[in-house]
Amino acid sequence: AGQAGLEQKMEAGQEEMRSGQEEIKSQIQAHTESQVEEMKNHVDGCIGKIEEEVQCVKLKIENVESEVQRKIEESNCEVQEKIGNLERRISELEERPNYFPASPEFISSRPTVKPLTFDGQTSWTVFKTQFDVVSSTNGWTDFVKASQLVASLRGSAAEVLQGIPADKLTELTTVEKALESRFGDSHLTQFYTTELKTRRQKPGESLQELAADVERLMSLAYAECPLDVRESLAAQYFVDAIRDEDTQHSTRLMDAKDLKSSLAYSMKYEAARTVSKTSRHVRSMGTEDHTSSERDDKFEFFFNRLEKLLNSSVSGRKNTPRRNPNVTCWKCSKKGHVQRECQAITSNQEKLTNGCLAGRRLPSLNRSPEEGPRVSSLSGKKNGLYLEGSICGIQCLMLVDTGANVTLLRTDLAQKLKEQLIYTAPNISLKTATGEKTEIRGKLDASIECGSRKFHHRIYVADITDPCILGLDFLQKFNFTVDLEKNEIRTGGEEIPLFAASVQHSKSCSVLAKKRTIIPARSECLIQGVPEVPGQFRYAVTNFPSQVSQKGVLVAASLVDLEMEAIPVRVLNLNNKPKILDKGDVIATCDPVVDIVARPQEFSGAQHLQSTLENLQMLNEEQRTAIKKLLNEFQDLFSTCDADVGRCNMT
């Protein structure tokens, strides 16, 4: 019973414990759930707050982003504006002239080339090339180029600036176009082509100078041609221009492909020919060797024997029966002997010019006098007609004397020449038409230049008044024609003016305005003029009067005939005001024409035109008659040979 009660108590205690545990468990569970719920609510609240904060942050970020974008755009606009201002400022600084000295730390290391000057007398193309190189080296802008170009102009080139507006003087293209139109040669291609075809070697001009000028004309006339074609044409024109016929013929046979080869061969040929001529005319020189002394001894022995023979011959004649005592010697004008027995010693016999028989007496030439050199007068005086020429390179005035049978040179001029004087017989003297006599000093082989031609002729040296007298021997030998009506002398297609003694030293003549003339501003017109001193010469070239100062006025060079009633003078007024020329004012000067290249006389224009007419086909009789009439009317304008190319009978 007691055990059962204990078990019951134990069960009751366990039951109580179970109920207590259940209650505790339910309390714990309830508390846990409440805690979890609270925690969940708290977490939810925190998450809500976080989400709200995130939204706020996002909103703030968006606001900041929009603000940043706005500020970036504003900054970009400001930067672009500042860059534009900076570029404009830099451009203004580049265009602004520098009037302050450069600081050493800012001096560029690029070398500075001094600019050139252009006066209009040299080639504009060459100057433009040099100016471009200088401007590129110095690193100039277009504004600086224009300023430097304007500052480099001188003389007539600077006058071009008067036609450019002041606000355009800093524009490079405007200044260059004005200079190109005034001094450029791009529009003169045909002119340079014609000049190249008619180019001939001038007297005294070397082959190197001729080749350089041909090359210059080729670059101007055929600038667009390929290099190989231009070289071939240059070689042909160079050969055609060579003055000496032998050198020209030999160089042409060489068939060179370029100018340098032709020049080298022609110079080599001339040098070889000069050496050959020198070797043929070499003179023996006295030396101290044994061979020379032996030769002198032999010559001394020979001369002594010759003198003995002559003396014995004279003494033998003295022993012969005496002849008429009244006979007169033609040499010394004394009676009692003839010329071949005359013992008189003349100055020419006393000493030879070459010194080989210096101081020895020469045997007289026992010949009767023959018709010797004669001349109209020893001086042309006022009635003489002269031409300008040269003898062996020495310029002089030559008197044309058809009454002289020899060509004469004054003694003092002969002494200036390098040519050796040739001995002449003592019985030869120069006689004039009035009976005057003068001694012949000798003769020499000289080179005479008249116009553009050179002649080799033997001339006599005598004491005459004029520098040189061209005799009939020279005029006939080289087919000269003297035209006294036109006061000119012609040969080989050239007309050389003759000057009267009163005007032989006149080098120019002033042209005066025929009437009062007003030249409008910036315009060109033809003015009638008259020569200041009529009759000095006929043909002349007008030029600007150097003795008259007329700023802004230009005179064109023209070929004129002074025998015309009025001389046309082209005058250009560059000023902005009219120019007034009163009657009698000097408007130009005339320089005489000393050489006229004309058509050779041996060609017949009629035959040339006849062949031209025959070559025309498919013409009826009426058309053929009309063309024949036209050709006859203008026959002087047609060329008849290659020498006529580029020339005509009018300017």
Coordinates of C-alpha atoms in Angstrom, one line a residue, residues 216-548:
R216 CA 67.5 79.7 -121.3
L217 CA 65.3 80.3 -124.3
M218 CA 64.5 76.5 -124.4
S219 CA 63.2 76.6 -120.8
L220 CA 61.0 79.6 -121.7
A221 CA 59.7 78.4 -125.0
Y222 CA 59.3 74.7 -124.3
A223 CA 58.7 74.5 -120.6
E224 CA 55.9 71.9 -121.0
C225 CA 58.0 69.5 -123.2
P226 CA 59.6 66.3 -121.8
L227 CA 63.2 66.6 -120.9
D228 CA 64.6 64.3 -123.6
V229 CA 62.6 66.2 -126.3
R230 CA 63.8 69.5 -125.0
E231 CA 67.5 68.4 -124.9
S232 CA 67.3 67.2 -128.5
L233 CA 65.7 70.5 -129.7
A234 CA 68.3 72.5 -127.8
A235 CA 71.1 70.6 -129.5
Q236 CA 69.6 71.4 -132.9
Y237 CA 69.1 75.1 -132.2
F238 CA 72.6 75.3 -130.8
V239 CA 74.1 73.9 -134.0
D240 CA 72.0 76.2 -136.2
A241 CA 73.2 79.2 -134.1
I242 CA 77.0 78.5 -134.5
R243 CA 78.6 81.3 -136.4
D244 CA 81.6 79.5 -137.9
E245 CA 80.5 77.3 -140.9
D246 CA 83.2 74.6 -140.4
T247 CA 82.4 74.2 -136.7
Q248 CA 78.7 74.1 -137.4
H249 CA 79.1 71.5 -140.2
S250 CA 81.3 69.3 -138.1
T251 CA 79.0 69.5 -135.0
R252 CA 76.0 68.8 -137.1
L253 CA 77.6 65.6 -138.5
M254 CA 78.3 64.5 -135.0
D255 CA 74.5 64.2 -134.4
A256 CA 74.5 64.8 -130.7
K257 CA 71.4 64.0 -128.7
D258 CA 71.7 66.8 -126.1
L259 CA 73.1 70.3 -125.7
K260 CA 76.1 69.4 -123.5
S261 CA 77.4 66.9 -126.0
S262 CA 77.1 69.4 -128.9
L263 CA 78.8 72.1 -126.8
A264 CA 81.7 69.8 -125.8
Y265 CA 82.3 68.6 -129.3
S266 CA 82.2 72.1 -130.9
M267 CA 84.6 73.5 -128.3
K268 CA 86.9 70.5 -128.9
Y269 CA 86.7 71.1 -132.6
E270 CA 87.5 74.8 -132.3
A271 CA 90.4 74.1 -130.0
A272 CA 91.9 71.5 -132.4
R273 CA 91.5 73.9 -135.3
T274 CA 93.2 76.7 -133.4
V275 CA 96.1 74.5 -132.6
S276 CA 96.4 73.5 -136.2
K277 CA 96.4 77.1 -137.4
T278 CA 99.0 78.0 -134.8
S279 CA 101.3 75.2 -135.9
R280 CA 101.1 76.3 -139.5
H281 CA 102.1 79.9 -138.6
V282 CA 104.7 79.2 -136.0
R283 CA 107.7 81.5 -136.0
S284 CA 111.2 80.5 -135.2
M285 CA 112.7 81.9 -132.0
G286 CA 116.4 82.6 -131.4
T287 CA 117.9 80.2 -128.9
E288 CA 121.4 79.7 -127.4
D289 CA 121.9 76.1 -128.5
H290 CA 124.6 74.9 -130.9
T291 CA 122.1 74.1 -133.7
S292 CA 120.8 77.7 -133.8
S293 CA 124.3 79.2 -133.8
E294 CA 125.4 76.9 -136.6
R295 CA 122.3 78.0 -138.6
D296 CA 123.2 81.6 -138.0
D297 CA 126.8 81.0 -139.2
K298 CA 125.5 79.5 -142.5
F299 CA 123.1 82.4 -143.0
E300 CA 125.9 84.9 -142.4
F301 CA 128.1 83.1 -144.9
F302 CA 125.3 83.0 -147.5
F303 CA 124.5 86.7 -146.9
N304 CA 128.2 87.7 -147.3
R305 CA 128.5 85.9 -150.6
L306 CA 125.3 87.5 -151.8
E307 CA 126.6 90.9 -150.9
K308 CA 129.9 90.3 -152.7
L309 CA 128.1 89.2 -155.9
L310 CA 125.9 92.3 -155.8
N311 CA 128.9 94.5 -155.3
S312 CA 130.8 92.8 -158.1
S313 CA 127.8 93.2 -160.4
V314 CA 127.6 96.9 -159.6
S315 CA 131.3 97.5 -160.1
G316 CA 131.2 95.6 -163.4
R317 CA 128.4 97.8 -164.6
K318 CA 130.5 100.9 -163.6
N319 CA 133.2 99.7 -166.0
T320 CA 130.8 99.4 -168.9
P321 CA 130.4 102.3 -171.4
R322 CA 128.5 105.2 -169.8
R323 CA 124.9 105.7 -170.7
N324 CA 123.0 108.9 -171.1
P325 CA 124.0 111.2 -168.1
N326 CA 120.5 112.8 -168.1
V327 CA 118.7 109.6 -167.1
T328 CA 116.7 110.0 -163.9
C329 CA 116.4 107.4 -161.1
W330 CA 112.7 106.7 -160.2
K331 CA 113.7 105.9 -156.6
C332 CA 115.8 108.9 -155.4
S333 CA 114.9 111.3 -158.3
K334 CA 118.7 111.9 -159.0
K335 CA 120.2 111.9 -162.4
G336 CA 123.0 109.7 -163.7
H337 CA 121.7 106.2 -162.8
V338 CA 118.5 104.1 -163.0
Q339 CA 116.6 102.7 -160.1
R340 CA 118.1 99.2 -160.2
E341 CA 121.6 100.7 -159.7
C342 CA 120.4 103.1 -156.9
Q343 CA 122.4 102.8 -153.7
A344 CA 120.0 104.9 -151.6
I345 CA 118.9 103.3 -148.3
T346 CA 115.3 103.8 -147.2
S347 CA 114.0 103.4 -143.7
N348 CA 112.1 100.2 -144.7
Q349 CA 115.4 98.7 -146.1
E350 CA 117.3 99.7 -142.9
K351 CA 115.4 97.4 -140.6
L352 CA 112.7 94.8 -140.9
T353 CA 109.8 94.7 -138.4
N354 CA 110.4 91.0 -137.5
G355 CA 114.0 91.6 -136.5
C356 CA 115.5 88.8 -138.6
L357 CA 117.8 91.2 -140.6
A358 CA 117.9 94.1 -138.2
G359 CA 120.6 96.7 -139.0
R360 CA 121.5 95.0 -142.4
R361 CA 121.2 96.6 -145.7
L362 CA 118.8 94.9 -148.1
P363 CA 119.3 94.5 -151.8
S364 CA 117.1 97.0 -153.7
L365 CA 114.2 95.6 -155.8
N366 CA 115.3 96.7 -159.3
R367 CA 111.8 96.9 -160.8
S368 CA 110.1 99.8 -162.6
P369 CA 107.3 101.3 -160.7
E370 CA 103.9 99.8 -161.3
E371 CA 100.4 101.1 -160.5
G372 CA 100.5 101.0 -156.7
P373 CA 97.8 101.6 -154.0
R374 CA 95.7 104.6 -154.6
V375 CA 93.0 106.4 -152.5
S376 CA 90.7 109.3 -153.2
S377 CA 91.9 111.3 -150.1
L378 CA 93.7 110.6 -146.9
S379 CA 90.6 111.9 -145.0
G380 CA 86.9 111.6 -145.6
K381 CA 86.3 115.1 -144.2
K382 CA 82.7 116.3 -144.4
N383 CA 81.8 114.5 -147.5
G384 CA 82.8 111.0 -146.3
L385 CA 80.3 108.2 -145.4
Y386 CA 81.2 106.1 -142.5
L387 CA 80.0 102.8 -140.9
E388 CA 80.6 101.4 -137.5
G389 CA 82.6 98.2 -137.3
S390 CA 85.7 96.7 -135.8
I391 CA 89.1 95.4 -136.9
C392 CA 90.5 92.4 -134.9
G393 CA 88.1 93.3 -132.1
I394 CA 89.0 97.1 -131.9
Q395 CA 85.9 99.3 -132.6
C396 CA 86.4 102.0 -135.1
L397 CA 84.7 104.1 -137.8
M398 CA 85.4 103.0 -141.4
L399 CA 85.3 105.4 -144.3
V400 CA 83.7 103.8 -147.5
D401 CA 85.9 104.9 -150.4
T402 CA 85.0 103.5 -153.8
G403 CA 87.9 105.4 -155.3
A404 CA 90.5 103.5 -153.3
N405 CA 91.8 100.2 -154.7
V406 CA 93.1 99.0 -151.4
T407 CA 91.8 98.8 -147.8
L408 CA 93.9 101.0 -145.4
L409 CA 94.4 101.1 -141.6
R410 CA 95.9 103.9 -139.6
T411 CA 99.4 103.3 -138.2
D412 CA 98.6 103.8 -134.6
L413 CA 95.7 101.4 -134.7
A414 CA 97.9 98.8 -136.4
Q415 CA 100.3 99.0 -133.5
K416 CA 97.6 98.0 -131.1
L417 CA 96.9 94.8 -133.0
K418 CA 98.5 91.5 -132.2
E419 CA 98.9 90.6 -135.9
Q420 CA 102.4 90.7 -137.3
L421 CA 103.1 93.4 -139.8
I422 CA 104.2 92.1 -143.2
Y423 CA 107.0 93.8 -145.0
T424 CA 106.2 95.7 -148.3
A425 CA 108.6 96.8 -151.0
P426 CA 110.0 100.3 -150.5
N427 CA 109.0 101.5 -154.0
I428 CA 105.3 101.1 -153.1
S429 CA 103.7 104.3 -151.8
L430 CA 100.1 105.4 -151.4
K431 CA 98.9 108.0 -153.9
T432 CA 95.8 110.2 -153.7
A433 CA 93.7 111.7 -156.5
T434 CA 95.3 115.1 -155.8
G435 CA 98.8 113.8 -156.2
E436 CA 99.6 113.5 -152.5
K437 CA 101.9 110.6 -151.5
T438 CA 102.3 108.8 -148.2
E439 CA 104.5 105.9 -147.2
I440 CA 103.1 102.4 -146.8
R441 CA 104.2 101.0 -143.4
G442 CA 103.3 97.4 -144.3
K443 CA 100.4 95.2 -144.6
L444 CA 98.6 92.6 -142.4
D445 CA 95.9 90.0 -142.5
A446 CA 93.0 91.3 -140.4
S447 CA 89.5 90.3 -139.4
I448 CA 87.0 93.0 -140.3
E449 CA 83.5 93.0 -138.7
C450 CA 80.7 94.9 -140.4
G451 CA 77.2 94.4 -138.9
S452 CA 76.9 90.8 -137.8
R453 CA 79.4 89.4 -140.3
K454 CA 83.1 88.9 -140.1
F455 CA 85.5 89.1 -143.1
H456 CA 89.2 88.1 -143.4
H457 CA 91.1 90.5 -145.7
R458 CA 94.6 91.8 -146.3
I459 CA 94.9 95.5 -145.5
Y460 CA 97.7 98.1 -145.9
V461 CA 99.0 100.2 -143.0
A462 CA 99.7 103.9 -143.8
D463 CA 99.6 107.4 -142.2
I464 CA 96.0 108.3 -142.9
T465 CA 93.6 110.6 -141.0
D466 CA 90.6 108.3 -140.7
P467 CA 90.9 105.1 -138.6
C468 CA 90.2 102.8 -141.6
I469 CA 89.3 103.2 -145.3
L470 CA 87.4 100.4 -146.9
G471 CA 88.5 100.2 -150.5
L472 CA 87.1 98.8 -153.7
D473 CA 89.1 95.6 -153.3
F474 CA 87.2 94.8 -150.0
L475 CA 83.8 95.9 -151.4
Q476 CA 84.1 93.8 -154.6
K477 CA 85.5 90.8 -152.9
F478 CA 82.6 90.4 -150.5
N479 CA 79.9 91.6 -152.8
F480 CA 79.0 94.8 -151.1
T481 CA 76.4 97.1 -152.6
V482 CA 76.6 100.9 -151.8
D483 CA 73.2 102.7 -151.9
L484 CA 73.8 106.4 -151.7
E485 CA 70.1 107.2 -152.0
K486 CA 69.3 105.4 -148.7
N487 CA 72.8 106.0 -147.2
E488 CA 73.4 102.3 -146.5
I489 CA 75.6 99.5 -147.6
R490 CA 74.3 95.9 -148.1
T491 CA 75.9 92.5 -148.1
G492 CA 74.6 89.0 -147.4
G493 CA 71.0 90.2 -146.6
E494 CA 72.2 92.8 -144.1
E495 CA 71.7 96.6 -144.4
I496 CA 74.3 98.7 -142.6
P497 CA 73.6 102.4 -142.3
L498 CA 76.2 104.9 -143.4
F499 CA 76.8 108.1 -141.4
A500 CA 77.9 111.5 -142.7
A501 CA 81.0 112.9 -141.2
S502 CA 79.0 115.7 -139.5
V503 CA 76.9 113.2 -137.6
Q504 CA 79.2 110.1 -137.3
H505 CA 79.5 110.6 -133.6
S506 CA 75.8 111.1 -133.0
K507 CA 74.6 108.3 -130.8
S508 CA 71.1 109.4 -130.0
C509 CA 68.4 112.0 -130.9
S510 CA 65.6 113.5 -128.8
V511 CA 62.0 113.2 -129.9
L512 CA 59.8 116.3 -129.2
A513 CA 56.0 116.4 -128.9
K514 CA 54.5 117.7 -132.1
K515 CA 51.5 119.2 -130.4
R516 CA 50.1 119.7 -126.9
T517 CA 48.7 116.4 -125.6
I518 CA 46.9 115.3 -122.5
I519 CA 47.3 111.7 -121.4
P520 CA 44.4 110.6 -119.2
A521 CA 45.1 109.0 -115.9
R522 CA 46.1 105.3 -115.9
S523 CA 45.9 105.0 -119.7
E524 CA 48.1 104.5 -122.8
C525 CA 48.1 106.5 -126.0
L526 CA 50.1 107.2 -129.1
I527 CA 51.7 110.6 -129.3
Q528 CA 53.0 112.3 -132.5
G529 CA 56.6 113.3 -132.2
V530 CA 59.3 114.9 -134.4
P531 CA 63.1 114.6 -134.2
E532 CA 64.9 117.4 -132.5
V533 CA 67.7 117.4 -135.1
P534 CA 66.4 116.0 -138.5
G535 CA 68.7 114.1 -140.9
Q536 CA 71.1 112.6 -138.4
F537 CA 70.0 109.0 -139.3
R538 CA 66.9 107.4 -140.7
Y539 CA 66.0 104.2 -138.7
A540 CA 66.1 104.3 -134.9
V541 CA 64.6 102.7 -131.8
T542 CA 62.7 104.8 -129.4
N543 CA 63.4 104.6 -125.6
F544 CA 62.6 106.5 -122.4
P545 CA 64.5 109.8 -122.2
S546 CA 67.1 109.4 -119.5
Q547 CA 67.6 113.2 -119.1
V548 CA 64.0 113.9 -118.3

